[in-house]
Short mmCIF file of C-alpha atoms in Angstrom, two decimals:
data_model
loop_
_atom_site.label_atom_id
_atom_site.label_comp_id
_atom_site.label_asym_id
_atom_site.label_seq_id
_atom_site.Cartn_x
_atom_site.Cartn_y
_atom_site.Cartn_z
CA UNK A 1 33.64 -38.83 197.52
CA UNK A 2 33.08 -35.48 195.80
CA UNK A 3 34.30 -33.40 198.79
CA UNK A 4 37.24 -35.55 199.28
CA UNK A 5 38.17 -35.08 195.68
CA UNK A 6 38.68 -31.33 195.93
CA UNK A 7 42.07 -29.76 196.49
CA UNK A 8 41.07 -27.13 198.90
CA UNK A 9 41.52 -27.61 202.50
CA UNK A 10 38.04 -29.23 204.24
CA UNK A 11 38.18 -26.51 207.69
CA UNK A 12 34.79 -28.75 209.25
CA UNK A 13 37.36 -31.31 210.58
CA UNK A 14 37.27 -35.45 210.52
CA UNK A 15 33.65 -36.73 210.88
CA UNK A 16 34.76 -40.39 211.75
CA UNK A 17 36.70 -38.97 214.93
CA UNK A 18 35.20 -38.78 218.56
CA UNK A 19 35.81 -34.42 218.26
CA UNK A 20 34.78 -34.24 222.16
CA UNK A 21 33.64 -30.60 221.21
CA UNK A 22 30.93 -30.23 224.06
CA UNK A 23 27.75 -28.64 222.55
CA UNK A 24 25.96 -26.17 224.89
CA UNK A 25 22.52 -26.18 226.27
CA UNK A 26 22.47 -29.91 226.00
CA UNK A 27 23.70 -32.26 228.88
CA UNK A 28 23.25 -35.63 226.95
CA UNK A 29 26.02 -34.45 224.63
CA UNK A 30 28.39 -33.32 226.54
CA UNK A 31 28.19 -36.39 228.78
CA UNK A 32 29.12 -38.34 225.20
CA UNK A 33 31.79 -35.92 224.32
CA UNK A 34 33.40 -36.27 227.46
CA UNK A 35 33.24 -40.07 227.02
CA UNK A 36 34.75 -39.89 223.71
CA UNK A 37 37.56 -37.76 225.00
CA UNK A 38 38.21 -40.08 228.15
CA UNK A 39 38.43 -43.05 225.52
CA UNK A 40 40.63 -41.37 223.29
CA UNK A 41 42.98 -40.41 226.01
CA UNK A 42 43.08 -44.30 227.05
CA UNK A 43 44.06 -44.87 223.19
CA UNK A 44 46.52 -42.24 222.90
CA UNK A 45 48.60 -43.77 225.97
CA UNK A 46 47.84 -46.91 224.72
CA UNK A 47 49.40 -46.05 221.17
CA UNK A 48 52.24 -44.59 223.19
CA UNK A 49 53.17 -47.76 224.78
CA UNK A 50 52.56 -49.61 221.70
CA UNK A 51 55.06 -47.40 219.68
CA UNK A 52 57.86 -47.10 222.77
CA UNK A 53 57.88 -51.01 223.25
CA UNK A 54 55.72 -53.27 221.15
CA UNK A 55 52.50 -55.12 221.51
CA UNK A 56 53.81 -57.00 224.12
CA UNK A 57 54.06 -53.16 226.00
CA UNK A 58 49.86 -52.95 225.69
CA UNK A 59 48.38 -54.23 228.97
CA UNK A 60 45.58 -53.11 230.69
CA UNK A 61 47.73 -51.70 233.71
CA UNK A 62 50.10 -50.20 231.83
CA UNK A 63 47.61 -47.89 229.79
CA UNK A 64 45.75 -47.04 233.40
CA UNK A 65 49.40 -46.19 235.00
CA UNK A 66 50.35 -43.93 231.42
CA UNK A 67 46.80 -42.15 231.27
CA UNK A 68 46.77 -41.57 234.94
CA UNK A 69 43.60 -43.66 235.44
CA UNK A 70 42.48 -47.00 237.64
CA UNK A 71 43.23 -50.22 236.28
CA UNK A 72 38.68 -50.54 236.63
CA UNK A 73 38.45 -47.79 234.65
CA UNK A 74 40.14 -49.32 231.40
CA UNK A 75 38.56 -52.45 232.04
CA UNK A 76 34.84 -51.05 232.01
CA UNK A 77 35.85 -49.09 228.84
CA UNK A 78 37.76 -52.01 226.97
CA UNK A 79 36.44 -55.50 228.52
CA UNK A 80 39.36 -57.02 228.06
CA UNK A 81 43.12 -56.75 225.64
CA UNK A 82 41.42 -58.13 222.87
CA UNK A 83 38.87 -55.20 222.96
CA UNK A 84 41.47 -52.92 223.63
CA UNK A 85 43.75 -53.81 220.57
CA UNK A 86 40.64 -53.90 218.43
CA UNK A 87 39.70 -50.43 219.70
CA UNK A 88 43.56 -49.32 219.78
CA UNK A 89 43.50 -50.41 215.91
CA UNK A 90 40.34 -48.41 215.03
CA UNK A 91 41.60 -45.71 216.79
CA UNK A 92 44.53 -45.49 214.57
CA UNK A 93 42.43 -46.08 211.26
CA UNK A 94 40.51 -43.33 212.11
CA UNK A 95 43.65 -40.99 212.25
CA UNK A 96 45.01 -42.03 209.83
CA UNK A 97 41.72 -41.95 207.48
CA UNK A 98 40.98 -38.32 208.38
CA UNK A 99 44.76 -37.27 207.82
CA UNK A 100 44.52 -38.67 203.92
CA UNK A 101 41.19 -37.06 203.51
CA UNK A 102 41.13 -33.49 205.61
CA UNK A 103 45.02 -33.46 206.96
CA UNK A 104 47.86 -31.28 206.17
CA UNK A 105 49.70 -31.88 202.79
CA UNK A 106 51.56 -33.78 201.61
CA UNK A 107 48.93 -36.63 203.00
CA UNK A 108 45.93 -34.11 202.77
CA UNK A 109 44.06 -32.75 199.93
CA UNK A 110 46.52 -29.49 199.68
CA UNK A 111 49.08 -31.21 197.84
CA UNK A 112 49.65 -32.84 194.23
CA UNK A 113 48.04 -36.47 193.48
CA UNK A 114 51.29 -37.97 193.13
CA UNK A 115 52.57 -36.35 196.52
CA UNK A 116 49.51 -37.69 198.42
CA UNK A 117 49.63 -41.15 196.86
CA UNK A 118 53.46 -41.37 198.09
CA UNK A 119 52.57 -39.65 201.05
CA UNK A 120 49.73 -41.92 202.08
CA UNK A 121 52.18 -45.47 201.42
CA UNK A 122 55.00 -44.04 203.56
CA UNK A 123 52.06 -42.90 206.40
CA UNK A 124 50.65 -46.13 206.07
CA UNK A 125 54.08 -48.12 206.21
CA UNK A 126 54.34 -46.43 209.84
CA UNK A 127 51.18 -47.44 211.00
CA UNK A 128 52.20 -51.50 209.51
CA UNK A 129 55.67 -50.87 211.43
CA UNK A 130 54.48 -50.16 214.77
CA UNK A 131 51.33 -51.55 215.25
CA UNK A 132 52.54 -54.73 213.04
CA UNK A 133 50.84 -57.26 214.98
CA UNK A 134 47.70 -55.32 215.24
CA UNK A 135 47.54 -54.92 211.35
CA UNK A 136 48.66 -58.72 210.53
CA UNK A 137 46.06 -59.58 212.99
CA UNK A 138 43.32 -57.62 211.29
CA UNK A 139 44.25 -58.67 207.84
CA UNK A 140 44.07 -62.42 208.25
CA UNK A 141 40.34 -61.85 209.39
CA UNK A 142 39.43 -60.78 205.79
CA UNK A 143 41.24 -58.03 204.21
CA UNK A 144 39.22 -57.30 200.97
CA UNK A 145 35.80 -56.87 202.00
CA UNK A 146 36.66 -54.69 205.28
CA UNK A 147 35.07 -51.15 205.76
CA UNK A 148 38.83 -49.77 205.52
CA UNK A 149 40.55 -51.79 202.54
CA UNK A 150 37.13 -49.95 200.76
CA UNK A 151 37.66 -46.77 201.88
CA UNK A 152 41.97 -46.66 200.93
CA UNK A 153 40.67 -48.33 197.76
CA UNK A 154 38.19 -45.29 196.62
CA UNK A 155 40.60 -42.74 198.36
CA UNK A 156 43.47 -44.50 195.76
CA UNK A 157 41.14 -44.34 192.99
CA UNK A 158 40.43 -40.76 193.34
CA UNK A 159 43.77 -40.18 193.86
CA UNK A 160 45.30 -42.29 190.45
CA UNK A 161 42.34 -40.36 188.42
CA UNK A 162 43.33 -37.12 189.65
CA UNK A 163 46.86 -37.71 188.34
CA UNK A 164 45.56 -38.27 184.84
CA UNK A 165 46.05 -41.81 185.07
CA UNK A 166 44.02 -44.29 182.56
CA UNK A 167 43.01 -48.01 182.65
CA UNK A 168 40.97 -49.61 184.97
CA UNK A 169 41.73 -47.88 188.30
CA UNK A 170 39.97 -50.12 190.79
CA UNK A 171 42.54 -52.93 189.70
CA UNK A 172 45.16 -50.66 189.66
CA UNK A 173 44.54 -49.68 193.01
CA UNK A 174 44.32 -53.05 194.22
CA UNK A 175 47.93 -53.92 193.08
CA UNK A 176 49.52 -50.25 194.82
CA UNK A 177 47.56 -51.32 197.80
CA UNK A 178 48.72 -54.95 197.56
CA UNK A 179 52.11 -54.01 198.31
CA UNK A 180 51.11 -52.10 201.65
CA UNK A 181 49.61 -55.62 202.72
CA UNK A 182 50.70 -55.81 206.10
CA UNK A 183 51.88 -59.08 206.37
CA UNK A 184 54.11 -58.91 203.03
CA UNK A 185 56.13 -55.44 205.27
CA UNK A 186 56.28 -57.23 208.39
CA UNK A 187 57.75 -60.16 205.99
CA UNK A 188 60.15 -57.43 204.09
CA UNK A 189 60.86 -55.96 207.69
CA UNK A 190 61.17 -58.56 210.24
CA UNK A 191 62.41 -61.75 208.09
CA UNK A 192 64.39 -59.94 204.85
CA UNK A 193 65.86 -56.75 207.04
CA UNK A 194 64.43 -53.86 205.19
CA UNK A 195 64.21 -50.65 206.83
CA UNK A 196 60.68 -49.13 207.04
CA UNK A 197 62.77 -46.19 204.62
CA UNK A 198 63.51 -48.70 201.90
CA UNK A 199 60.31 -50.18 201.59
CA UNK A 200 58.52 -46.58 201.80
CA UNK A 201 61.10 -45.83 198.31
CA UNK A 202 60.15 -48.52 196.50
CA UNK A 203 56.65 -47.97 197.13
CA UNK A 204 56.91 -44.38 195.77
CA UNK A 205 58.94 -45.77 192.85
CA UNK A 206 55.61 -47.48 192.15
CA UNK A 207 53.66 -44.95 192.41
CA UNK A 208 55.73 -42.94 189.85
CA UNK A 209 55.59 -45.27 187.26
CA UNK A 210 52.28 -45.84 187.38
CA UNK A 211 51.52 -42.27 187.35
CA UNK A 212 53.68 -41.65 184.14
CA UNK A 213 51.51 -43.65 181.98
CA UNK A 214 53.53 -42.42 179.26
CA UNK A 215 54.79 -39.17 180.46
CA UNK A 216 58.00 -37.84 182.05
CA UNK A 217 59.12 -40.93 185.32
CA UNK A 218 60.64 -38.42 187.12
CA UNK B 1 70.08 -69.61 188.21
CA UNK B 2 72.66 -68.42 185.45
CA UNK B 3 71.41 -71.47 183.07
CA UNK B 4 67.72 -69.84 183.32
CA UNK B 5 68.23 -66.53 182.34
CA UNK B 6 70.17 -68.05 179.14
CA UNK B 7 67.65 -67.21 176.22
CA UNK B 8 68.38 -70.29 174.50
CA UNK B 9 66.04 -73.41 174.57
CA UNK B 10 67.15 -75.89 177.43
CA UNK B 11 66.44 -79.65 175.82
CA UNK B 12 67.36 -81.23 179.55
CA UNK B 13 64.04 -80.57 180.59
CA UNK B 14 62.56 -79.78 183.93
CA UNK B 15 64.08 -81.34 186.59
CA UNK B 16 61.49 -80.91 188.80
CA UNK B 17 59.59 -83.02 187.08
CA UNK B 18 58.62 -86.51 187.56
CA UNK B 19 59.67 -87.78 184.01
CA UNK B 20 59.25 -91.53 184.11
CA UNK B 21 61.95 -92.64 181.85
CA UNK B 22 62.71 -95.83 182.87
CA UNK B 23 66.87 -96.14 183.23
CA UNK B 24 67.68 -99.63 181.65
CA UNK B 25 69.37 -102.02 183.48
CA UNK B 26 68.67 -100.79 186.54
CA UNK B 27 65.21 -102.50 188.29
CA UNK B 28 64.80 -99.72 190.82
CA UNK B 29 64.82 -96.63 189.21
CA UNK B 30 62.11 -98.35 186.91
CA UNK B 31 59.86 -99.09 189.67
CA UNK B 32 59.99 -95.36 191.05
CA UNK B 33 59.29 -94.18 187.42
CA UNK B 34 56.39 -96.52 186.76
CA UNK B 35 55.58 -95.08 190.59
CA UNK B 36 55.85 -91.43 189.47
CA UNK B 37 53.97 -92.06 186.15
CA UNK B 38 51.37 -93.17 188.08
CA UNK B 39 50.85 -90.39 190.31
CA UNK B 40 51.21 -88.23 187.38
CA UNK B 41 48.44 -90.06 185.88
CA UNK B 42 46.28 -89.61 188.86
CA UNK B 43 47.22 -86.18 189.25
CA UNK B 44 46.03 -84.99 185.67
CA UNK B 45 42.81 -86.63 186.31
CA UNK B 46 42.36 -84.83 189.53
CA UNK B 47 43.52 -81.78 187.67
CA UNK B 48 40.87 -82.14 185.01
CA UNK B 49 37.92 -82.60 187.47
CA UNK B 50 39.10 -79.60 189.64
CA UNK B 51 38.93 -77.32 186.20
CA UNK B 52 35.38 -78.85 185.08
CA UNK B 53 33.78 -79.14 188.17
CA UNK B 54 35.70 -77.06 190.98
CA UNK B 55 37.34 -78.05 194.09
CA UNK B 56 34.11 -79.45 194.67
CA UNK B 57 34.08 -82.24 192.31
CA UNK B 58 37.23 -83.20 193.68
CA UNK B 59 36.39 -86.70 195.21
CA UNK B 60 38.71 -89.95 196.06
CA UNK B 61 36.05 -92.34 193.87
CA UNK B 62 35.37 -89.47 190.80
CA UNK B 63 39.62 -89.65 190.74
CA UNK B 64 39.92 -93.40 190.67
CA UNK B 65 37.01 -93.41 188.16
CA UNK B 66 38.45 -90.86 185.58
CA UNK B 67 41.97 -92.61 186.27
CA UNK B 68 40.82 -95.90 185.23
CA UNK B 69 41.79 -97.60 188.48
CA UNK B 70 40.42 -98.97 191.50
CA UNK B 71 39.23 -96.36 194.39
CA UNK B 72 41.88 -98.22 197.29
CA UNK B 73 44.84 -97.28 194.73
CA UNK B 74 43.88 -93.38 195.30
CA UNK B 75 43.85 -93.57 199.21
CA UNK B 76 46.74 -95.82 199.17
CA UNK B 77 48.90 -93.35 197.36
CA UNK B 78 47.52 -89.90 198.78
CA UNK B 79 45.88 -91.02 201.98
CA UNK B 80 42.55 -88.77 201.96
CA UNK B 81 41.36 -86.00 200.33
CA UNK B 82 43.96 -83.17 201.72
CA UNK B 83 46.38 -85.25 200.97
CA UNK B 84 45.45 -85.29 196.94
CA UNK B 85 44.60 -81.83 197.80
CA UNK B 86 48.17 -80.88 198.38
CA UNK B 87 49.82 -83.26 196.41
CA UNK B 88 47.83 -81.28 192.93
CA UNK B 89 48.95 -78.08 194.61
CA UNK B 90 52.15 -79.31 194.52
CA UNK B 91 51.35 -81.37 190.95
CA UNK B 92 50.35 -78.10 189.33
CA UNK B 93 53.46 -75.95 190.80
CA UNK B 94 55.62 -78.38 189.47
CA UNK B 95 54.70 -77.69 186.24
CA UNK B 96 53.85 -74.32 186.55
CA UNK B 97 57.80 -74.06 187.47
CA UNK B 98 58.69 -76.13 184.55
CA UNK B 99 57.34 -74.11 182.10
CA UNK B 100 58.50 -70.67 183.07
CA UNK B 101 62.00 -72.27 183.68
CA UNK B 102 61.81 -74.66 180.44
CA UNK B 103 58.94 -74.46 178.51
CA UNK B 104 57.83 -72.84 174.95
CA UNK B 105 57.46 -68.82 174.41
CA UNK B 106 56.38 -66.57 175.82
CA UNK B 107 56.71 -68.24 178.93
CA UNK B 108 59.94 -69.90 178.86
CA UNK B 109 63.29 -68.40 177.68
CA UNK B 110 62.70 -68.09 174.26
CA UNK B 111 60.52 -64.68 174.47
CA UNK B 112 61.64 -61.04 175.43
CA UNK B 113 62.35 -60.71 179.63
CA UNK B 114 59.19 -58.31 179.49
CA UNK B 115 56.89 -61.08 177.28
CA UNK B 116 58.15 -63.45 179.93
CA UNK B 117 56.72 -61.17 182.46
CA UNK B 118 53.78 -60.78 181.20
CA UNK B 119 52.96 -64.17 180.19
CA UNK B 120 53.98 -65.46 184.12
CA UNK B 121 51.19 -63.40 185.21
CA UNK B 122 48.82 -64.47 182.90
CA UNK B 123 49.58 -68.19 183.67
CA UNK B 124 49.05 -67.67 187.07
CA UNK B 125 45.91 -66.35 187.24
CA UNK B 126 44.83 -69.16 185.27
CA UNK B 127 45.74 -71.16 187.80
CA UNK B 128 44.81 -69.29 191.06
CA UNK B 129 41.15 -69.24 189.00
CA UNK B 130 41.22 -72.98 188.45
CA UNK B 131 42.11 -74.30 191.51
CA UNK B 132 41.02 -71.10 193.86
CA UNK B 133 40.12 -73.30 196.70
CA UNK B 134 44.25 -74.68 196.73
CA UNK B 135 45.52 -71.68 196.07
CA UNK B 136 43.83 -69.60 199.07
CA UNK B 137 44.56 -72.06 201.35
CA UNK B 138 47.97 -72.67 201.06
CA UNK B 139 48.93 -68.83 200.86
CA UNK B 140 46.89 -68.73 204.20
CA UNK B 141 49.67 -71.29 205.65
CA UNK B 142 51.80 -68.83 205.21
CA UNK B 143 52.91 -67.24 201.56
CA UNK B 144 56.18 -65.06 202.08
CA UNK B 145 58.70 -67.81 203.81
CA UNK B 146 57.45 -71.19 201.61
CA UNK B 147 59.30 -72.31 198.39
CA UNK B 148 57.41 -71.68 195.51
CA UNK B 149 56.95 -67.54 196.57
CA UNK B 150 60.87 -67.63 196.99
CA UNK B 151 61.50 -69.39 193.44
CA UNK B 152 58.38 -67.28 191.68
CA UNK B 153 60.19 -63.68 193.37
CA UNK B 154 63.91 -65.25 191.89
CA UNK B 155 62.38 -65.85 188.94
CA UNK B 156 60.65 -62.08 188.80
CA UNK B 157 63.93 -60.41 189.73
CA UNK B 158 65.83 -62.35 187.06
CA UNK B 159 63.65 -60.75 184.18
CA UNK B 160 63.22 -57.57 185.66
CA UNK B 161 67.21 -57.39 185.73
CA UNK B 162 67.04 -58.61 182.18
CA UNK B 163 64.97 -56.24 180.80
CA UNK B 164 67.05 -53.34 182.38
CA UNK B 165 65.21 -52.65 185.19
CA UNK B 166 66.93 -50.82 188.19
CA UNK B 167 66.33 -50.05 191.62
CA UNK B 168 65.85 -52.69 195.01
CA UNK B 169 64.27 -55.51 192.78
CA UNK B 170 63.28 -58.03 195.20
CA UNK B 171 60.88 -55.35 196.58
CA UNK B 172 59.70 -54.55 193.07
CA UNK B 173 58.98 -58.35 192.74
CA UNK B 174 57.35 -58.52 195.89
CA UNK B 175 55.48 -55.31 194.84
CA UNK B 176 54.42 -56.94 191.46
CA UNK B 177 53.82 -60.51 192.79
CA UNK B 178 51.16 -59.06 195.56
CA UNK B 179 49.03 -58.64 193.02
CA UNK B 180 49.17 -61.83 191.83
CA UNK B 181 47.81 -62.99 195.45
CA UNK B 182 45.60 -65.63 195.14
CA UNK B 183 43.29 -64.24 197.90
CA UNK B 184 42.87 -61.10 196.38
CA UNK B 185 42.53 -62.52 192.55
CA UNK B 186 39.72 -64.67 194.12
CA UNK B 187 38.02 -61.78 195.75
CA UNK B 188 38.71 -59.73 192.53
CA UNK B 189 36.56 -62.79 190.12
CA UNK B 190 34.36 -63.86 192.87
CA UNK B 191 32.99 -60.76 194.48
CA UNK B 192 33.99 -57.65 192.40
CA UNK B 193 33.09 -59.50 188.97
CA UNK B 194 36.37 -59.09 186.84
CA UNK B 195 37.06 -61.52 184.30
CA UNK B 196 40.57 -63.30 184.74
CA UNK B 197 41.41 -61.56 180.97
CA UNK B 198 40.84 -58.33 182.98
CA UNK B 199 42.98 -58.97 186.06
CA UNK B 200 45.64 -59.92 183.50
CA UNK B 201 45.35 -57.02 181.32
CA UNK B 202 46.07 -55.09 184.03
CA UNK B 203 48.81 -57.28 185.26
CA UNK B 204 50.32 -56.25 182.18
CA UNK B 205 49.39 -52.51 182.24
CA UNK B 206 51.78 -52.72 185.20
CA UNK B 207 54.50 -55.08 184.28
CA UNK B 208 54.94 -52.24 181.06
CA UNK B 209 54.77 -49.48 183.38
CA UNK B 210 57.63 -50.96 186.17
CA UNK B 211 59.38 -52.38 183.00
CA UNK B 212 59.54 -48.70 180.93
CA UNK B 213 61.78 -47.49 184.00
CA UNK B 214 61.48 -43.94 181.81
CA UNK B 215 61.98 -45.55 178.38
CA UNK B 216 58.79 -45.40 176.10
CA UNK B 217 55.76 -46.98 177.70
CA UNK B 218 54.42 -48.99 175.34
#
């Protein structure tokens, strides 16, 4: 967590993402880079169709038709929709995991704590808003004790210490993450007729009263 | 809602309540109390054995037993065990809603909107700790669209317009009462080791911080 803390920019790029950088001299390698880069073009057409017309857009023939590839081809990567959702929503965890900790500000380490905490909300809210069912989906198999609840959890923490902020931060951080749950947006969204804007305000209204702790709100 | 945010003492008392005052002169409405002061009766014992023993020691005979009466009277009123399950749920919520409607300080109306926030968070966790089991499964039925979330967020907005707060308060309630989820309090005291006094200390760190809305913090 040390190197994530700092406020200069990381140039050695996301470790968690397939980089499909071939590396010479080696042909095992490059076989797996090209792999990598076949299945993340799969995922970027499949996160296309996800964002231009819902869940119910993400089939296996339509990602084959969008990345230019047989219908075979996706299934041999993916198995089946299931797999592909589950790989669509890692995918998108990963991006959005190496934007908060290596990314351009304000969701990267080049901008203030309180930026990046408001920063990372709003980012996140997108993710909830167009890949809803994907997230609710996710969530109701176990939110808490998930790889990436822990890792937005310590990125929070570093984030809330960084601003000066006192008490206990892990709890802290629980409650600003509680209110990115997914299913409590898709609620606010789909059910109460929020916009994706509104909720992303009150979220940094949050953040910037926590942050005060006794010093200036706004 | 306009009688509850009145700060004086209501002395109708909660009419959510089964109060078992029998109405004279009037055979029916006796029966249904005597009916309803039964069930209460039941109810507290299966309250008691849930907070000594867990969800666990929750049995049809240990109920009839600590009630005094015979084991066929508890099956004949609740069925089976979800059914006294959801009718202490309900049994607890009841007067959980009673007594931040009705009841004594700081609770009730007779304390300061922010006191009253405070002390509704504090409660609750008492009984999301108690009766974890309940809790987690009914949010899992679905939290956002049931009763009690939409009278506990009222309730939340109420004070928070009392004590001067502005800005889009139902999602500020929502914000606040996510982290009073009972999944998340349970993962908090069961796998992260905070004591409920924590979780509620920081409850309050937050309910002062959303509260101050610029004004002095503490």
């Amino acid at each position: 967590m040390n190197g994530v803390s700092s406020s200069t920019p990381r140039s050695d790029g996301p470790p968690l993402l397939p980089i499909g950088q071939p590396l010479p001299g080696n042909a095992e390698p490059i076989e797996r880079a090209d792999a990598a880069r076949n299945r993340a073009l799969l995922l970027d057409a499949a996160q296309q169709l996800v964002r231009e017309h819902g869940v119910a857009g993400l089939t296996m023939d339509a990602v084959a038709k969008r990345a230019g590839v047989g219908k075979g081809t996706v299934f041999r990567r993916f198995g089946n929709r299931t797999g592909l959702m589950l790989a669509l929503l890692d995918h998108s965890e990963q991006k959005f995991q190496a934007a908060f900790m290596f990314g351009p500000a304000p969701l990267g380490p080049d901008a203030r704590p309180v930026d990046r905490l408001i920063a990372f909300g709003r980012t996140r809210l997108l993710d909830i808003e167009v890949e809803s069912d994907l997230h609710r989906a996710a969530e109701e198999k176990g939110r808490f004790g998930g790889g990436p609840y822990g890792l937005h959890k310590a990125h929070v923490v570093l984030l809330l210490r960084a601003a000066g902020v006192t008490g206990e931060l892990p709890l802290i951080a629980d409650s600003l993450l509680a209110t990115l749950s997914a299913a409590l947006v898709i609620h606010q969204i789909a059910i109460l007729g929020y916009t994706r804007a509104q909720i992303g305000d009150n979220w940094e209204w949050l953040v910037r009263r926590v942050v005060s702790a006794g010093a200036q709100v706004e």
